[in-house]
Amino acid sequence: MSFPKKLTAKLLQRKENNSLRSLGKEINLVDFSSNDYLGLAKSEIVFNNVHQFLVAQNIKQNGATGSRLLSGNHKLYPLVEKQLAEFHNSESALIFNSGYDANIGFFSSVPQRGDIILYDEFIHASIRDGIQLSNAKAYKFKHNDLLDLEEKIIRLNDSNNNNEIYVITESVFSMDGDSPNLKEIVQICKTNKAYLIIDEAHAIGVFNKGLVETTEIHNDIFARIVTFGKALGCHGAAIISSNELKNYLINFSRSFIYTTGLSPHAVATISFAYKELPKLKEQLQKNILFFTKETQRLNLNFIKSESAIHCCIIPGNEKVKLIAQKLQEKGFDVKPILSPTVNKGEERLRFCLHSYNSFEEITSVLENLATFAL
């Protein structure tokens, strides 16, 4: 059977732009690319604790057996959701199968026809996809530009006929590693009666309970999306919210309703990973500070970041792929981020820092980068 011509043309265009994606292979290099910021994905402590817990509870089940509204709401779900709500100082938490599912489920169901969604122009693809499924109107505002956000809210409020406005941003952006002024966004939303949603995927664990609680704004947020595939080292996500919103999502969020639940093992892993968070954050913060000082010593041009994500802009897919390859040949797993994932001319090397990276590894990878980037 022949392959569709239009699809062939799109793949060919990617090859010509030097931006064709492929699945990575497992490699034994120093990790500067994974989202496993605290090393919990490889934690024997978590693995063993989960196993012992399941054995002790006589839970010998490989799958959830169905959606949570049918047969899949096994006894670990309410226990772990209660744990998450208490940890994040919230009324409730609702676990989804992934961060993608959580964002799709929220934005496709919560904003209604006639409502407005205002989103940061650098917002994650999963949020964009959820917005596309919504019946609400959506407008972007300039990245971390709160004056632009405020002007848009005021203008839309004047002609919105009392429909709701939802504002969505991230506490740490995955491609730049930077953060907005969350306290100022809260004030803008409170003044203009807009509902604020914050995706905390890359902040949980890096900044303890996340930047929402670090900045003490958790009581002013309509919803938080927290994901477990980054610093928690496992799988799934949760929407942290009021009891009313949780009940609404259970009834109307299609990515929650029409999918098989997570296995007992997956839900138990979330619980035990959370218990390890307070023990690991200190070394990660030390590594972030050391990395920043080394980039300054070597006069490397990195986007300002206090998170675990640090990006060096190297324009051009071909050039950034070449430098990444040279670093990999020296033993460092550093990935290039190519257009169209980022805008053309903003291609970059993306360094993810971890609690288990040593100071020696950080110095070595940056000194090599300084040599290759000349």
Coordinates of C-alpha atoms in Angstrom, one line a residue:
M1 CA 0.0 0.0 0.0
S2 CA 1.4 3.4 -1.0
F3 CA 1.9 6.2 1.6
P4 CA -0.2 9.4 1.2
K5 CA 1.6 11.9 -0.9
K6 CA 0.8 14.9 1.4
L7 CA 2.3 13.1 4.3
T8 CA 5.4 12.2 2.3
A9 CA 5.8 15.8 1.4
K10 CA 5.6 16.9 5.0
L11 CA 8.3 14.4 6.1
L12 CA 10.5 15.5 3.1
Q13 CA 10.2 19.1 4.2
R14 CA 11.3 18.2 7.7
K15 CA 14.4 16.4 6.3
E16 CA 15.2 19.4 4.1
N17 CA 15.0 21.8 7.1
N18 CA 17.2 19.4 9.1
S19 CA 14.4 19.2 11.7
L20 CA 13.2 15.6 11.3
R21 CA 12.5 14.0 14.6
S22 CA 13.4 10.4 15.6
L23 CA 13.2 8.4 18.7
G24 CA 16.2 8.5 21.0
K25 CA 18.2 5.5 22.1
E26 CA 19.3 4.6 25.6
I27 CA 22.9 6.0 26.0
N28 CA 25.4 5.9 28.8
L29 CA 26.3 9.6 29.0
V30 CA 26.3 12.1 31.8
D31 CA 22.7 13.2 32.0
F32 CA 22.0 16.9 31.2
S33 CA 18.8 16.2 29.2
S34 CA 16.2 14.3 31.2
N35 CA 13.4 15.8 33.3
D36 CA 14.4 13.5 36.2
Y37 CA 15.6 16.6 38.2
L38 CA 15.8 14.8 41.6
G39 CA 16.8 11.3 40.4
L40 CA 13.5 9.8 41.6
A41 CA 13.0 7.9 38.3
K42 CA 16.0 5.8 39.2
S43 CA 15.4 5.7 43.0
E44 CA 15.7 2.3 44.5
I45 CA 14.2 3.7 47.7
V46 CA 11.0 4.6 46.0
F47 CA 11.0 1.3 44.0
N48 CA 11.5 -0.9 47.0
N49 CA 9.0 1.1 49.2
V50 CA 6.3 0.8 46.5
H51 CA 6.9 -2.9 46.2
Q52 CA 6.8 -3.5 49.9
F53 CA 3.7 -1.5 50.3
L54 CA 1.8 -3.3 47.6
V55 CA 2.8 -6.7 49.0
A56 CA 1.8 -5.6 52.5
Q57 CA -1.6 -4.4 51.3
N58 CA -2.0 -7.6 49.2
I59 CA -2.5 -5.5 46.1
K60 CA -1.6 -7.9 43.2
Q61 CA -3.1 -6.1 40.3
N62 CA -1.4 -5.1 37.1
G63 CA -4.1 -2.6 35.8
A64 CA -7.0 -0.5 36.9
T65 CA -9.4 -2.6 34.8
G66 CA -11.4 0.3 33.5
S67 CA -12.1 4.0 33.7
R68 CA -12.4 5.5 37.1
L69 CA -16.2 6.1 36.6
L70 CA -16.6 2.3 36.0
S71 CA -14.3 -0.3 37.6
G72 CA -11.0 1.6 37.7
N73 CA -11.3 3.7 40.9
H74 CA -9.2 1.4 43.1
K75 CA -8.7 2.2 46.7
L76 CA -5.3 3.9 46.3
Y77 CA -6.8 6.8 44.2
P78 CA -8.7 8.5 47.1
L79 CA -5.9 8.0 49.5
V80 CA -3.3 9.5 47.2
E81 CA -5.6 12.4 46.1
K82 CA -6.1 13.2 49.8
Q83 CA -2.3 13.2 50.2
L84 CA -1.8 15.5 47.3
A85 CA -4.5 18.0 48.4
E86 CA -2.9 18.1 51.9
F87 CA 0.6 18.5 50.5
H88 CA -0.4 21.4 48.2
N89 CA -2.7 23.1 50.8
S90 CA -5.8 22.7 48.7
E91 CA -9.3 21.4 49.1
S92 CA -8.9 18.6 46.5
A93 CA -6.8 17.0 43.9
L94 CA -7.9 14.9 40.8
I95 CA -5.3 12.6 39.3
F96 CA -5.1 12.3 35.5
N97 CA -3.1 9.8 33.4
S98 CA -0.6 12.5 32.2
G99 CA 0.0 16.2 32.1
Y100 CA -1.2 16.2 28.5
D101 CA -4.4 14.5 29.6
A102 CA -4.9 17.0 32.5
N103 CA -4.4 20.1 30.2
I104 CA -6.6 18.7 27.4
G105 CA -9.3 17.7 29.9
F106 CA -9.3 21.1 31.7
F107 CA -9.2 23.5 28.7
S108 CA -11.6 21.5 26.6
S109 CA -14.3 21.4 29.3
V110 CA -14.0 24.3 31.7
P111 CA -14.1 27.5 29.5
Q112 CA -17.5 27.8 27.9
R113 CA -18.8 29.3 24.7
G114 CA -18.4 33.0 24.9
D115 CA -15.7 32.8 27.5
I116 CA -12.2 34.1 26.9
I117 CA -8.8 32.3 27.4
L118 CA -5.7 34.4 27.6
Y119 CA -2.5 32.4 27.3
D120 CA 1.2 33.2 27.3
E121 CA 2.6 32.9 23.8
F122 CA 5.2 30.3 24.9
I123 CA 2.6 28.1 26.6
H124 CA 3.1 24.3 26.4
A125 CA 1.6 22.4 23.4
S126 CA -0.7 20.3 25.6
I127 CA -2.4 23.5 26.7
R128 CA -2.7 24.8 23.2
D129 CA -4.3 21.5 22.1
G130 CA -6.8 21.8 24.9
I131 CA -7.6 25.4 24.0
Q132 CA -8.2 24.2 20.4
L133 CA -10.8 21.8 21.6
S134 CA -12.6 24.5 23.7
N135 CA -15.6 26.5 22.5
A136 CA -14.1 29.6 24.1
K137 CA -12.3 32.4 22.3
A138 CA -8.5 32.4 22.9
Y139 CA -5.9 35.2 22.6
K140 CA -2.2 35.0 23.4
F141 CA -0.2 37.7 25.3
K142 CA 3.5 38.4 24.9
H143 CA 5.7 36.1 26.9
N144 CA 5.8 37.1 30.6
D145 CA 4.6 40.6 29.5
L146 CA 2.1 41.5 32.3
L147 CA 1.4 44.9 30.9
D148 CA 0.3 43.3 27.6
L149 CA -1.8 40.8 29.6
E150 CA -3.5 43.5 31.7
E151 CA -4.3 45.7 28.7
K152 CA -5.9 42.7 26.9
I153 CA -8.0 41.8 30.0
I154 CA -9.2 45.3 30.4
R155 CA -10.1 45.6 26.7
L156 CA -11.9 42.3 26.7
N157 CA -13.7 43.0 29.9
D158 CA -15.2 46.1 28.3
S159 CA -16.9 44.1 25.5
N160 CA -17.3 40.6 27.1
N161 CA -20.9 40.8 28.2
N162 CA -20.1 39.3 31.6
N163 CA -18.6 36.1 30.2
E164 CA -15.6 34.6 32.1
I165 CA -12.0 35.2 31.4
Y166 CA -9.4 32.5 32.1
V167 CA -5.7 33.3 32.2
I168 CA -3.1 30.5 31.8
T169 CA 0.6 30.6 32.3
E170 CA 3.4 28.3 33.6
S171 CA 5.4 28.9 36.7
V172 CA 8.5 27.6 34.9
F173 CA 8.6 27.5 31.1
S174 CA 10.0 24.4 29.6
M175 CA 12.0 25.9 26.7
D176 CA 13.5 28.9 28.5
G177 CA 13.5 27.9 32.2
D178 CA 12.2 31.4 33.1
S179 CA 9.2 32.4 35.3
P180 CA 6.6 35.2 35.3
N181 CA 6.0 37.5 38.2
L182 CA 3.3 35.3 39.8
K183 CA 2.3 37.8 42.5
E184 CA 1.7 40.5 39.9
I185 CA -0.4 38.1 37.7
V186 CA -2.5 37.3 40.7
Q187 CA -3.2 40.9 41.4
I188 CA -4.1 41.6 37.8
C189 CA -6.5 38.7 37.7
K190 CA -8.1 39.6 41.1
T191 CA -8.5 43.2 40.1
N192 CA -10.1 42.2 36.8
K193 CA -12.1 39.2 38.1
A194 CA -10.2 36.7 35.9
Y195 CA -9.6 33.0 36.8
L196 CA -5.9 32.1 36.9
I197 CA -4.6 28.7 36.1
I198 CA -0.9 27.8 36.5
D199 CA 1.0 24.8 35.1
E200 CA 3.6 23.8 37.7
A201 CA 5.1 20.9 35.7
H202 CA 8.7 22.1 35.9
A203 CA 8.5 23.7 39.3
I204 CA 7.2 20.9 41.6
G205 CA 10.2 19.4 43.5
V206 CA 12.6 22.0 42.0
F207 CA 11.1 24.6 44.2
N208 CA 9.8 22.3 46.9
K209 CA 6.0 22.3 46.6
G210 CA 6.1 24.6 43.5
L211 CA 6.3 28.3 42.9
V212 CA 2.7 28.8 43.6
E213 CA 3.2 27.9 47.3
T214 CA 6.7 29.4 47.4
T215 CA 5.2 32.8 46.5
E216 CA 2.2 32.1 48.8
I217 CA -0.5 32.6 46.2
H218 CA -2.1 29.2 46.4
N219 CA -5.4 30.6 47.8
D220 CA -5.8 32.9 44.8
I221 CA -5.4 30.3 42.0
F222 CA -8.4 28.7 40.3
A223 CA -6.4 25.6 39.4
R224 CA -2.9 24.2 39.4
I225 CA -1.7 21.5 37.1
V226 CA 1.1 19.4 38.6
T227 CA 2.7 16.6 36.7
F228 CA 4.7 13.6 38.0
G229 CA 6.9 12.9 35.0
K230 CA 9.5 15.5 35.8
A231 CA 10.9 15.9 39.4
L232 CA 8.7 13.2 40.8
G233 CA 10.2 10.6 38.4
C234 CA 7.0 8.7 37.7
H235 CA 3.9 9.1 35.6
G236 CA 0.6 11.0 35.8
A237 CA -0.6 14.4 36.8
A238 CA -3.2 16.1 39.0
I239 CA -5.3 19.2 38.9
I240 CA -5.2 20.9 42.3
S241 CA -8.4 22.8 42.9
S242 CA -11.6 23.4 44.9
N243 CA -14.0 20.6 45.5
E244 CA -16.5 22.2 43.1
L245 CA -14.0 22.2 40.2
K246 CA -13.0 18.6 40.9
N247 CA -16.7 17.5 40.8
Y248 CA -17.1 19.4 37.5
L249 CA -14.1 17.7 35.9
I250 CA -15.3 14.3 37.0
N251 CA -18.5 15.0 35.1
F252 CA -17.3 16.9 32.0
S253 CA -13.6 16.3 31.4
R254 CA -13.5 13.8 28.5
S255 CA -9.8 12.9 28.9
F256 CA -10.6 11.8 32.5
I257 CA -13.9 10.1 31.8
Y258 CA -13.0 8.1 28.7
T259 CA -9.7 6.5 29.6
T260 CA -8.5 3.6 31.7
G261 CA -7.2 4.6 35.1
L262 CA -3.6 4.3 36.3
S263 CA -2.5 1.0 37.8
P264 CA -2.2 0.6 41.6
H265 CA 1.5 0.4 41.1
A266 CA 1.6 3.8 39.3
V267 CA -0.5 5.5 41.9
A268 CA 1.5 4.1 44.8
T269 CA 4.7 5.3 43.1
I270 CA 3.3 8.9 43.0
S271 CA 2.6 8.7 46.8
F272 CA 6.1 7.4 47.7
A273 CA 7.9 9.8 45.3
Y274 CA 6.2 12.8 47.1
K275 CA 7.5 11.5 50.4
E276 CA 11.1 11.8 49.1
L277 CA 10.8 15.4 47.7
P278 CA 12.0 17.2 50.9
K279 CA 15.2 15.2 51.1
L280 CA 16.6 16.0 47.7
K281 CA 15.9 19.6 46.8
E282 CA 18.9 21.1 48.6
Q283 CA 21.6 19.5 46.4
L284 CA 19.7 20.5 43.2
Q285 CA 19.6 24.1 44.3
K286 CA 23.3 24.0 44.9
N287 CA 23.9 22.7 41.4
I288 CA 21.7 25.3 39.9
L289 CA 23.6 28.1 41.6
F290 CA 27.0 26.6 40.7
F291 CA 25.9 26.1 37.0
T292 CA 24.9 29.8 36.8
K293 CA 28.2 31.0 38.3
E294 CA 30.1 28.8 35.8
T295 CA 28.2 30.2 32.8
Q296 CA 29.1 33.7 34.0
R297 CA 32.8 32.8 34.5
L298 CA 33.0 31.4 31.0
N299 CA 31.0 34.3 29.5
L300 CA 28.4 31.9 28.0
N301 CA 25.2 33.4 26.7
F302 CA 22.4 31.7 28.6
I303 CA 18.8 32.8 29.1
K304 CA 18.4 33.9 32.7
S305 CA 16.9 31.1 34.8
E306 CA 16.7 30.1 38.5
S307 CA 15.1 26.8 37.6
A308 CA 16.6 23.4 36.6
I309 CA 16.3 24.3 32.9
H310 CA 19.1 26.4 31.3
C311 CA 19.3 27.3 27.6
C312 CA 22.1 28.5 25.4
I313 CA 20.8 30.1 22.2
I314 CA 22.7 28.9 19.1
P315 CA 20.8 29.9 16.0
G316 CA 20.4 27.4 13.2
N317 CA 19.3 23.7 13.3
E318 CA 22.5 22.5 11.7
K319 CA 24.8 24.4 14.0
V320 CA 23.1 23.6 17.2
K321 CA 22.9 19.9 16.3
L322 CA 26.6 19.9 15.5
I323 CA 27.6 21.3 18.8
A324 CA 25.2 18.9 20.6
Q325 CA 26.9 16.0 18.8
K326 CA 30.4 17.2 19.9
L327 CA 29.2 17.4 23.5
Q328 CA 27.8 13.9 23.3
E329 CA 31.1 12.7 21.9
K330 CA 32.7 14.1 25.0
G331 CA 30.4 12.0 27.1
F332 CA 27.6 14.5 27.9
D333 CA 23.9 14.0 27.1
V334 CA 22.9 17.5 26.0
K335 CA 20.0 17.8 23.5
P336 CA 19.5 20.4 20.8
I337 CA 16.0 22.1 20.6
L338 CA 15.3 22.7 17.0
S339 CA 12.8 24.8 15.1
P340 CA 9.8 24.4 14.7
T341 CA 9.7 23.3 18.4
V342 CA 11.1 26.8 19.0
N343 CA 11.0 29.8 16.7
K344 CA 13.5 29.9 13.8
G345 CA 16.6 31.7 14.9
E346 CA 16.0 30.7 18.6
E347 CA 17.4 27.2 18.4
R348 CA 19.2 26.2 21.5
L349 CA 21.1 23.7 23.7
R350 CA 18.9 22.8 26.6
F351 CA 20.6 21.8 29.8
C352 CA 18.6 20.1 32.5
L353 CA 20.2 20.0 35.9
H354 CA 19.8 17.3 38.5
S355 CA 20.6 16.6 42.1
Y356 CA 23.0 13.9 41.0
N357 CA 25.1 16.0 38.7
S358 CA 28.5 16.8 40.2
F359 CA 30.3 20.1 40.2
E360 CA 33.1 18.5 38.1
E361 CA 30.6 17.4 35.5
I362 CA 29.0 20.8 35.3
T363 CA 32.4 22.6 34.9
S364 CA 33.5 20.1 32.2
V365 CA 30.4 20.3 30.1
L366 CA 30.4 24.1 30.1
E367 CA 34.1 24.4 29.4
N368 CA 33.6 22.1 26.4
L369 CA 30.7 24.2 25.3
A370 CA 32.8 27.3 25.5
T371 CA 35.3 25.7 23.2
F372 CA 32.8 24.4 20.7
A373 CA 30.7 27.6 20.6
L374 CA 33.6 29.9 19.6

